[in-house]
Short mmCIF file of C-alpha atoms and ligand atoms in Angstrom, two decimals:
data_model
loop_
_atom_site.label_atom_id
_atom_site.label_comp_id
_atom_site.label_asym_id
_atom_site.label_seq_id
_atom_site.Cartn_x
_atom_site.Cartn_y
_atom_site.Cartn_z
CA MET Q 298 6.81 104.49 -135.83
CA GLN Q 299 7.84 101.33 -137.66
CA ILE Q 300 5.98 102.27 -140.81
CA PHE Q 301 8.03 105.46 -141.02
CA GLU Q 302 11.19 103.39 -140.93
CA VAL Q 303 9.95 101.46 -143.94
CA LEU Q 304 8.51 104.33 -145.94
CA GLU Q 305 10.76 107.27 -145.18
CA SER Q 306 14.40 107.75 -146.07
CA ASN Q 307 17.15 107.10 -143.58
CA VAL Q 308 17.90 110.80 -143.71
CA ARG Q 309 15.05 111.63 -141.30
CA SER Q 310 16.46 112.94 -138.03
CA TYR Q 311 14.09 114.71 -135.64
CA SER Q 312 11.67 111.80 -135.83
CA ARG Q 313 14.44 109.66 -134.37
CA SER Q 314 15.13 112.01 -131.46
CA PHE Q 315 11.42 112.41 -130.72
CA PRO Q 316 9.85 109.04 -131.53
CA ALA Q 317 6.11 109.75 -131.53
CA ILE Q 318 3.48 110.66 -134.09
CA PHE Q 319 2.48 114.26 -133.48
CA SER Q 320 -1.06 115.03 -134.47
CA ARG Q 321 -1.92 118.42 -133.01
CA ALA Q 322 -0.19 121.42 -131.57
CA ARG Q 323 -1.12 124.69 -129.97
CA GLY Q 324 1.16 127.27 -128.43
CA SER Q 325 3.97 125.38 -126.69
CA ILE Q 326 2.19 122.03 -126.42
CA MET Q 327 2.28 119.20 -128.96
CA LEU Q 328 -0.10 116.26 -128.73
CA THR Q 329 0.83 112.78 -129.89
CA GLU Q 330 -1.45 110.16 -131.40
CA GLY Q 331 -0.88 108.13 -128.27
CA GLY Q 332 -2.51 110.92 -126.28
CA ARG Q 333 0.64 112.32 -124.71
CA SER Q 334 1.04 116.05 -124.22
CA VAL Q 335 4.59 117.30 -124.78
CA ILE Q 336 6.11 120.71 -124.05
CA ASP Q 337 8.01 122.09 -127.04
CA PHE Q 338 11.27 123.91 -126.29
CA LEU Q 339 12.53 123.45 -129.87
CA SER Q 340 9.86 125.50 -131.63
CA GLY Q 341 10.55 124.22 -135.10
CA ALA Q 342 14.26 125.05 -134.67
CA GLY Q 343 13.23 128.67 -134.25
CA ALA Q 344 10.48 128.73 -136.88
CA LEU Q 345 7.69 129.01 -134.30
CA ASN Q 346 8.63 132.02 -132.19
CA TYR Q 347 4.94 132.84 -131.73
CA GLY Q 348 3.99 129.24 -130.89
CA HIS Q 349 2.19 126.50 -132.80
CA ASN Q 350 -1.07 127.48 -134.50
CA ASN Q 351 -1.22 130.92 -132.96
CA HIS Q 352 -4.93 131.60 -133.29
CA GLN Q 353 -4.60 135.35 -133.75
CA ILE Q 354 -2.29 134.82 -136.71
CA ARG Q 355 -4.40 131.92 -137.96
CA ALA Q 356 -7.42 134.20 -138.20
CA ALA Q 357 -5.64 136.30 -140.84
CA ILE Q 358 -4.76 133.35 -143.06
CA THR Q 359 -8.11 131.57 -142.79
CA GLU Q 360 -9.82 134.80 -143.80
CA TYR Q 361 -7.38 135.20 -146.69
CA LEU Q 362 -7.99 131.61 -147.87
CA ALA Q 363 -11.76 132.01 -147.64
CA SER Q 364 -11.67 135.15 -149.80
CA ASP Q 365 -10.14 133.45 -152.88
CA ALA Q 366 -7.28 135.92 -152.84
CA VAL Q 367 -4.15 134.87 -154.76
CA VAL Q 368 -2.15 132.25 -152.84
CA HIS Q 369 0.47 131.39 -155.42
CA GLY Q 370 1.47 134.04 -157.90
CA LEU Q 371 5.20 133.43 -158.49
CA ASP Q 372 6.64 136.84 -157.67
CA MET Q 373 3.76 138.81 -159.15
CA ALA Q 374 2.53 141.90 -157.36
CA THR Q 375 -0.31 141.27 -154.90
CA PRO Q 376 -1.99 143.33 -152.18
CA ALA Q 377 -0.67 140.79 -149.64
CA LYS Q 378 2.92 141.44 -150.68
CA LEU Q 379 2.44 145.19 -150.72
CA GLU Q 380 0.88 145.16 -147.26
CA PHE Q 381 3.72 143.05 -145.90
CA MET Q 382 6.43 145.35 -147.30
CA GLU Q 383 4.66 148.49 -146.09
CA THR Q 384 4.03 147.06 -142.64
CA PHE Q 385 7.57 145.71 -142.26
CA SER Q 386 9.03 149.01 -143.49
CA SER Q 387 7.06 151.16 -141.09
CA VAL Q 388 6.87 148.94 -137.99
CA ILE Q 389 10.29 147.26 -138.10
CA LEU Q 390 12.62 149.27 -140.32
CA ARG Q 391 11.59 152.91 -139.89
CA GLU Q 392 11.38 152.50 -136.09
CA ARG Q 393 15.03 151.45 -136.18
CA LYS Q 394 16.09 154.08 -138.73
CA LEU Q 395 16.94 151.33 -141.23
CA GLN Q 396 16.33 151.37 -144.95
CA TYR Q 397 16.37 148.23 -147.06
CA ARG Q 398 14.95 146.73 -150.22
CA PHE Q 399 13.15 143.41 -150.03
CA GLN Q 400 14.19 140.37 -152.02
CA PHE Q 401 11.91 137.37 -151.62
CA THR Q 402 13.86 134.21 -152.37
CA GLY Q 403 12.88 130.58 -152.54
CA PRO Q 404 11.21 129.43 -149.32
CA THR Q 405 14.22 127.97 -147.49
CA GLY Q 406 16.77 129.81 -145.45
CA ALA Q 407 19.46 128.11 -147.52
CA ASN Q 408 18.10 129.63 -150.73
CA ALA Q 409 18.21 133.09 -149.17
CA ILE Q 410 21.82 132.48 -148.12
CA GLU Q 411 22.65 131.45 -151.69
CA ALA Q 412 21.13 134.68 -152.95
CA ALA Q 413 23.10 136.74 -150.42
CA LEU Q 414 26.37 135.07 -151.41
CA LYS Q 415 25.69 135.48 -155.13
CA LEU Q 416 24.76 139.12 -154.73
CA SER Q 417 27.86 139.98 -152.69
CA ARG Q 418 30.09 138.26 -155.26
CA LYS Q 419 28.31 140.11 -158.05
CA VAL Q 420 28.61 143.49 -156.30
CA THR Q 421 32.29 143.15 -155.42
CA GLY Q 422 33.59 140.98 -158.26
CA ARG Q 423 35.35 138.87 -155.60
CA GLN Q 424 34.94 135.17 -154.79
CA ASN Q 425 35.98 134.55 -151.22
CA ILE Q 426 33.48 134.62 -148.34
CA ILE Q 427 34.67 134.95 -144.75
CA SER Q 428 32.56 132.85 -142.43
CA PHE Q 429 33.17 131.66 -138.91
CA THR Q 430 34.02 128.52 -136.99
CA GLN Q 431 30.89 126.62 -135.93
CA GLY Q 432 28.72 128.78 -138.21
CA TYR Q 433 25.65 127.20 -139.82
CA HIS Q 434 23.96 128.54 -142.94
CA GLY Q 435 22.03 125.69 -144.54
CA MET Q 436 22.20 122.58 -146.69
CA SER Q 437 22.60 123.69 -150.31
CA LEU Q 438 26.17 123.48 -151.59
CA GLY Q 439 26.93 127.21 -151.39
CA ALA Q 440 25.52 127.34 -147.87
CA ILE Q 441 27.40 124.22 -146.73
CA ALA Q 442 30.59 125.75 -148.13
CA VAL Q 443 30.26 128.55 -145.55
CA SER Q 444 29.15 126.22 -142.71
CA GLY Q 445 31.63 124.68 -140.30
CA ASN Q 446 30.09 121.32 -139.40
CA ARG Q 447 32.30 118.49 -140.69
CA PHE Q 448 29.44 115.96 -140.72
CA TYR Q 449 27.39 118.08 -143.16
CA ARG Q 450 30.42 119.06 -145.20
CA THR Q 451 31.40 115.42 -145.67
CA ALA Q 452 27.81 114.37 -146.39
CA SER Q 453 27.68 116.85 -149.27
CA SER Q 454 30.12 114.62 -151.20
CA ALA Q 455 31.23 117.73 -153.08
CA SER Q 456 34.19 120.05 -153.04
CA LEU Q 457 33.13 123.17 -151.20
CA PRO Q 458 35.19 126.09 -152.42
CA GLY Q 459 34.91 129.81 -151.89
CA ALA Q 460 35.07 130.28 -148.13
CA THR Q 461 37.68 131.03 -145.50
CA PHE Q 462 36.82 130.24 -141.88
CA MET Q 463 37.91 132.61 -139.17
CA PRO Q 464 37.62 132.17 -135.39
CA TYR Q 465 34.26 133.33 -134.02
CA ASP Q 466 34.08 135.58 -130.98
CA GLY Q 467 35.46 133.70 -127.97
CA TYR Q 468 36.78 130.77 -130.05
CA LEU Q 469 40.28 131.18 -128.62
CA GLY Q 470 39.15 131.97 -125.10
CA PRO Q 471 38.13 135.23 -123.46
CA ALA Q 472 41.62 136.75 -123.64
CA VAL Q 473 41.86 136.76 -127.45
CA ASP Q 474 39.96 139.23 -129.63
CA THR Q 475 39.54 137.17 -132.78
CA ALA Q 476 38.48 140.28 -134.73
CA ASP Q 477 42.09 141.50 -134.39
CA TYR Q 478 43.27 138.36 -136.15
CA LEU Q 479 40.72 138.79 -138.93
CA ARG Q 480 41.77 142.41 -139.43
CA LYS Q 481 45.42 141.44 -139.49
CA VAL Q 482 45.07 138.74 -142.16
CA LEU Q 483 42.85 140.88 -144.36
CA MET Q 484 45.19 143.88 -144.18
CA ASP Q 485 48.33 141.75 -144.73
CA GLU Q 486 49.15 141.61 -148.44
CA SER Q 487 50.81 138.27 -147.92
CA SER Q 488 48.53 136.43 -145.47
CA GLY Q 489 47.23 134.03 -148.10
CA ILE Q 490 43.63 135.04 -147.40
CA ASP Q 491 41.87 136.49 -150.44
CA HIS Q 492 39.95 139.71 -149.99
CA PRO Q 493 36.36 138.67 -149.43
CA ALA Q 494 33.14 139.57 -151.21
CA ALA Q 495 31.41 139.34 -147.85
CA ILE Q 496 31.81 138.59 -144.19
CA LEU Q 497 28.91 136.38 -143.13
CA VAL Q 498 28.07 136.09 -139.46
CA GLU Q 499 25.42 134.99 -136.96
CA ALA Q 500 25.13 137.27 -133.91
CA VAL Q 501 24.34 134.15 -131.88
CA GLN Q 502 25.31 130.81 -133.41
CA GLY Q 503 22.25 128.58 -133.05
CA GLU Q 504 23.36 125.24 -134.47
CA GLY Q 505 26.97 125.92 -133.48
CA GLY Q 506 26.17 125.70 -129.76
CA ILE Q 507 24.52 129.01 -128.77
CA ASN Q 508 27.78 130.91 -129.04
CA VAL Q 509 27.21 134.60 -128.44
CA ALA Q 510 29.08 137.39 -130.23
CA GLY Q 511 29.73 140.50 -128.17
CA LYS Q 512 28.78 144.03 -129.08
CA LYS Q 513 32.32 145.26 -129.64
CA TRP Q 514 33.23 142.21 -131.70
CA LEU Q 515 30.27 142.67 -134.04
CA GLN Q 516 31.13 146.34 -134.41
CA SER Q 517 34.71 145.37 -135.29
CA ILE Q 518 33.52 142.85 -137.88
CA GLN Q 519 31.35 145.51 -139.51
CA ALA Q 520 34.27 147.98 -139.51
CA ILE Q 521 36.63 145.39 -141.01
CA ALA Q 522 34.11 144.62 -143.77
CA ARG Q 523 33.86 148.34 -144.59
CA ASP Q 524 37.64 148.81 -144.55
CA VAL Q 525 38.30 145.87 -146.84
CA GLY Q 526 35.41 146.64 -149.24
CA ALA Q 527 33.36 143.55 -148.36
CA LEU Q 528 29.66 143.31 -147.65
CA PHE Q 529 28.66 142.69 -144.04
CA ILE Q 530 25.95 140.00 -143.99
CA VAL Q 531 24.07 138.91 -140.88
CA ASP Q 532 22.35 135.52 -141.06
CA ASP Q 533 19.37 136.24 -138.81
CA ILE Q 534 17.43 133.18 -139.93
CA GLN Q 535 17.30 131.54 -136.49
CA MET Q 536 18.11 134.43 -134.16
CA GLY Q 537 15.94 137.09 -135.82
CA CYS Q 538 12.22 137.80 -135.38
CA GLY Q 539 12.51 138.45 -131.65
CA ARG Q 540 14.46 135.40 -130.52
CA THR Q 541 17.16 137.42 -128.74
CA GLY Q 542 14.68 139.98 -127.39
CA ASP Q 543 14.93 142.59 -130.16
CA PHE Q 544 13.46 141.98 -133.61
CA PHE Q 545 16.96 141.66 -135.11
CA SER Q 546 19.71 139.86 -133.19
CA PHE Q 547 22.30 142.55 -133.99
CA GLU Q 548 20.33 145.61 -132.84
CA PHE Q 549 21.98 145.69 -129.42
CA ALA Q 550 25.35 146.28 -131.11
CA GLY Q 551 24.11 149.23 -133.16
CA VAL Q 552 25.42 147.74 -136.42
CA SER Q 553 23.60 147.94 -139.74
CA PRO Q 554 24.40 145.02 -142.04
CA ASP Q 555 24.56 145.44 -145.81
CA ILE Q 556 22.39 142.34 -146.18
CA ILE Q 557 20.14 140.75 -143.55
CA VAL Q 558 18.88 137.22 -144.14
CA LEU Q 559 15.54 136.27 -142.57
CA SER Q 560 13.48 133.08 -142.69
CA LYS Q 561 12.32 130.59 -140.00
CA SER Q 562 9.95 132.70 -137.83
CA LEU Q 563 9.43 135.40 -140.45
CA SER Q 564 6.03 134.05 -141.52
CA GLY Q 565 5.01 133.88 -137.87
CA TYR Q 566 3.14 130.61 -138.39
CA GLY Q 567 5.68 128.05 -139.49
CA LEU Q 568 4.92 128.64 -143.15
CA PRO Q 569 7.96 128.80 -145.41
CA LEU Q 570 9.05 132.35 -146.19
CA SER Q 571 12.54 133.73 -146.70
CA MET Q 572 13.92 137.08 -147.71
CA LEU Q 573 16.93 139.31 -147.95
CA LEU Q 574 16.97 142.87 -146.82
CA ILE Q 575 19.40 144.66 -149.12
CA LYS Q 576 20.88 148.08 -148.42
CA GLU Q 577 19.92 150.73 -150.96
CA GLY Q 578 22.65 150.89 -153.58
CA LEU Q 579 23.65 147.23 -153.33
CA ASP Q 580 20.67 145.87 -155.23
CA ALA Q 581 22.76 145.01 -158.27
CA TRP Q 582 20.52 142.23 -159.55
CA ARG Q 583 19.25 142.38 -163.10
CA PRO Q 584 15.65 141.22 -163.49
CA GLY Q 585 15.25 137.49 -162.96
CA GLU Q 586 18.86 136.71 -162.04
CA HIS Q 587 17.79 134.85 -158.89
CA THR Q 588 14.46 133.24 -159.52
CA GLY Q 589 12.33 130.44 -158.05
CA THR Q 590 8.77 129.14 -158.06
CA PHE Q 591 7.87 129.79 -154.43
CA ARG Q 592 9.14 133.29 -153.74
CA GLY Q 593 7.09 135.35 -151.35
CA ASN Q 594 4.20 132.92 -150.97
CA ASN Q 595 1.17 135.09 -150.30
CA LEU Q 596 -0.26 132.98 -147.47
CA ALA Q 597 3.05 133.27 -145.62
CA LEU Q 598 3.17 137.02 -146.31
CA VAL Q 599 -0.30 137.41 -144.79
CA SER Q 600 0.69 135.58 -141.60
CA ALA Q 601 3.97 137.52 -141.47
CA THR Q 602 2.07 140.82 -141.63
CA ALA Q 603 -0.29 139.65 -138.89
CA ALA Q 604 2.62 138.67 -136.63
CA ILE Q 605 4.27 142.06 -137.04
CA ASN Q 606 1.04 143.90 -136.34
CA LEU Q 607 0.36 141.76 -133.28
CA TYR Q 608 3.73 141.78 -131.59
CA TRP Q 609 5.95 144.55 -132.88
CA ARG Q 610 3.89 147.75 -132.83
CA SER Q 611 4.96 148.47 -129.26
CA ARG Q 612 7.98 147.63 -127.11
CA THR Q 613 5.91 145.51 -124.71
CA PHE Q 614 6.48 142.16 -126.43
CA SER Q 615 10.21 142.71 -126.81
CA GLN Q 616 10.58 143.75 -123.17
CA GLY Q 617 8.64 140.67 -122.08
CA VAL Q 618 10.95 138.40 -124.11
CA GLN Q 619 13.99 140.01 -122.49
CA ARG Q 620 12.55 139.56 -119.00
CA MET Q 621 11.60 135.96 -119.68
CA GLY Q 622 15.06 135.30 -121.17
CA GLU Q 623 16.69 136.60 -117.98
CA PHE Q 624 14.42 134.35 -115.93
CA VAL Q 625 15.34 131.25 -117.97
CA ARG Q 626 19.02 132.13 -117.86
CA ARG Q 627 19.01 132.50 -114.06
CA ARG Q 628 17.13 129.25 -113.72
CA LEU Q 629 19.61 127.39 -115.95
CA GLU Q 630 22.55 128.94 -114.10
CA ALA Q 631 21.07 127.74 -110.82
CA ILE Q 632 20.72 124.23 -112.28
CA ALA Q 633 24.31 124.39 -113.55
CA SER Q 634 25.67 125.29 -110.12
CA GLU Q 635 23.46 122.72 -108.38
CA PHE Q 636 25.22 119.97 -110.35
CA GLY Q 637 28.73 121.37 -110.11
CA ASP Q 638 29.91 124.53 -111.74
CA SER Q 639 31.68 123.03 -114.73
CA PHE Q 640 28.52 123.34 -116.86
CA ALA Q 641 28.18 126.54 -118.88
CA VAL Q 642 25.04 128.51 -119.69
CA ARG Q 643 25.18 130.77 -122.75
CA GLY Q 644 22.81 132.82 -124.81
CA ARG Q 645 20.92 136.06 -125.25
CA GLY Q 646 17.20 136.72 -124.85
CA MET Q 647 15.21 133.51 -125.34
CA ALA Q 648 18.03 131.69 -127.15
CA LEU Q 649 19.82 129.76 -124.44
CA GLY Q 650 22.22 126.87 -124.34
CA PHE Q 651 23.23 124.56 -121.51
CA ASP Q 652 26.65 123.11 -122.26
CA CYS Q 653 26.74 119.58 -120.79
CA LEU Q 654 30.43 119.27 -121.75
CA THR Q 655 29.97 115.76 -123.11
CA ALA Q 656 27.78 114.53 -125.93
CA GLU Q 657 26.64 111.61 -123.80
CA THR Q 658 25.27 113.71 -120.95
CA ALA Q 659 23.39 115.90 -123.42
CA GLU Q 660 22.08 112.91 -125.34
CA VAL Q 661 20.82 111.07 -122.26
CA THR Q 662 19.34 114.26 -120.79
CA ALA Q 663 17.41 115.06 -123.98
CA ARG Q 664 16.18 111.47 -124.26
CA LYS Q 665 14.98 111.39 -120.67
CA ALA Q 666 13.37 114.80 -121.11
CA PHE Q 667 11.33 113.51 -124.02
CA GLU Q 668 10.23 110.49 -121.99
CA LYS Q 669 9.00 112.94 -119.34
CA GLY Q 670 7.22 115.19 -121.83
CA LEU Q 671 9.70 117.83 -123.03
CA ILE Q 672 11.18 118.40 -126.47
CA VAL Q 673 14.69 119.84 -126.31
CA GLU Q 674 17.25 119.56 -129.10
CA ARG Q 675 21.01 119.40 -128.96
CA CYS Q 676 23.52 121.56 -130.79
CA GLY Q 677 27.22 122.41 -130.78
CA PRO Q 678 30.23 120.76 -132.47
CA VAL Q 679 29.56 117.35 -130.88
CA ASP Q 680 25.93 117.94 -129.89
CA GLN Q 681 26.99 118.55 -126.30
CA VAL Q 682 24.77 121.61 -125.77
CA ILE Q 683 21.08 121.45 -124.87
CA LYS Q 684 19.32 124.20 -126.78
CA PHE Q 685 16.41 126.15 -125.29
CA LEU Q 686 14.23 127.90 -127.84
CA PRO Q 687 10.80 128.09 -126.19
CA ALA Q 688 8.10 130.05 -127.99
CA LEU Q 689 8.37 133.73 -127.12
CA THR Q 690 4.68 133.59 -126.26
CA ILE Q 691 4.99 130.68 -123.81
CA ASP Q 692 2.97 130.69 -120.55
CA ALA Q 693 5.10 131.11 -117.42
CA GLU Q 694 3.63 127.92 -115.98
CA ILE Q 695 4.48 125.74 -118.98
CA LEU Q 696 7.93 127.31 -119.11
CA ASN Q 697 8.47 126.33 -115.48
CA GLN Q 698 7.21 122.81 -116.04
CA GLY Q 699 9.62 122.39 -118.95
CA LEU Q 700 12.56 123.68 -116.93
CA GLU Q 701 11.69 121.29 -114.10
CA ILE Q 702 11.61 118.36 -116.51
CA PHE Q 703 15.03 119.42 -117.81
CA GLN Q 704 16.41 119.60 -114.29
CA ARG Q 705 15.14 116.12 -113.36
CA SER Q 706 16.38 114.67 -116.66
CA LEU Q 707 19.85 116.08 -116.18
CA ALA Q 708 19.94 114.74 -112.63
CA GLU Q 709 19.05 111.26 -113.87
CA ALA Q 710 21.56 111.44 -116.71
CA LEU Q 711 24.35 112.36 -114.29
CA LYS Q 712 23.39 109.65 -111.81
CA GLN Q 713 23.54 107.09 -114.59
CA GLU Q 714 27.11 108.04 -115.60
C1 LIG X 1033 18.02 127.05 -140.25
C2 LIG X 1033 19.13 127.93 -140.64
C3 LIG X 1033 19.52 128.11 -141.97
C4 LIG X 1033 18.93 127.29 -143.10
O1 LIG X 1033 17.56 127.47 -143.24
P1 LIG X 1033 16.72 126.32 -144.02
O2 LIG X 1033 15.34 126.87 -144.10
O3 LIG X 1033 16.81 125.10 -143.17
O4 LIG X 1033 17.36 126.15 -145.34
C5 LIG X 1033 20.52 129.02 -142.24
N1 LIG X 1033 21.10 129.73 -141.26
C6 LIG X 1033 20.76 129.60 -139.96
C7 LIG X 1033 21.42 130.44 -138.94
C8 LIG X 1033 19.76 128.69 -139.61
O5 LIG X 1033 19.45 128.52 -138.33
#
């Protein structure tokens, strides 16, 4: 690892939490150069919902590469792009009675967020964006401006204008409906809060600590956006593509966002691919107004199409994710009560968080877990939450092994305190 310390910038972070050189990976197992086999409950921060090197998806891209089909074509029309849009429209959108246009942005989630913010400002002629406490939307300046984390905001070394933060669901405890407060300040002509171009929300906050928005709250946020003439944007970058059990994280609430932002697991293979789904009528872009060299990379579109064909043509996969999510949740709740009931378990589907209450407990637990062969990452305002994002395709046995390692690691961390 020492050579990385010399060659690579101080900014590197995951390589510090998981000090090993990873050479191979398959499904939910990563192999290190030292010959260790490690269970992966981080899944590329949600970019590997179908596991590492999923061989069924890999078959589609190796065939594509071998055929000399166009890999990079800027945003030119290709059969790969057409097939992706047609497949996504029929398998994902039409099934859910949704209708959207596709905008392929630069390959990062942050670039897609920038595009969503620009478009909503362009459509409404307004500047302000309402975003929520502990929200996370990426590392470019526009995305940091709508993200809560003080560490990232400070590290940007820039002024970050254009956003107003409102309390997320549950922020003020279970007794307070924070949507009421949002409605009140937006309806009050003298609240000091500018009418927004958009309200930007995650249905489950991934980086923010696996905070879960309720059905009624999301419905209220959508209604408030409509009433105040703002676009309702769901950032589904981490929680979309099946993570919460449904393809989209907001489906359970029956809402239909004006813009949906997808990235991370969209390509199905860990290849970079990001896009906006834009409601018909809101596509106010003029040609070329949001451009970029790597928009809709064809290799990523091919793997994305394969993933949709493999997992989303029936309800079986989604039902399995929901069942497995319930299993993990019950298991984590049992662990929480075994060690005293002050710990909290939160989440939906296969996005779960174990709130250790202190940063130290979470830090020691995650470190011990890695020593024992499990990758788990921390999240939340002070990194006090252990985040569970296993691949949605994980074997029951490996899932169990990982949960056992977590349990033993937590026990050791608590004994040490
Ligand atoms: C990861 C993430 C982003 C940023 O995506 P990048 O590809 O890292 O730029 C934005 N929003 C959410 C919810 C994310 O989890």
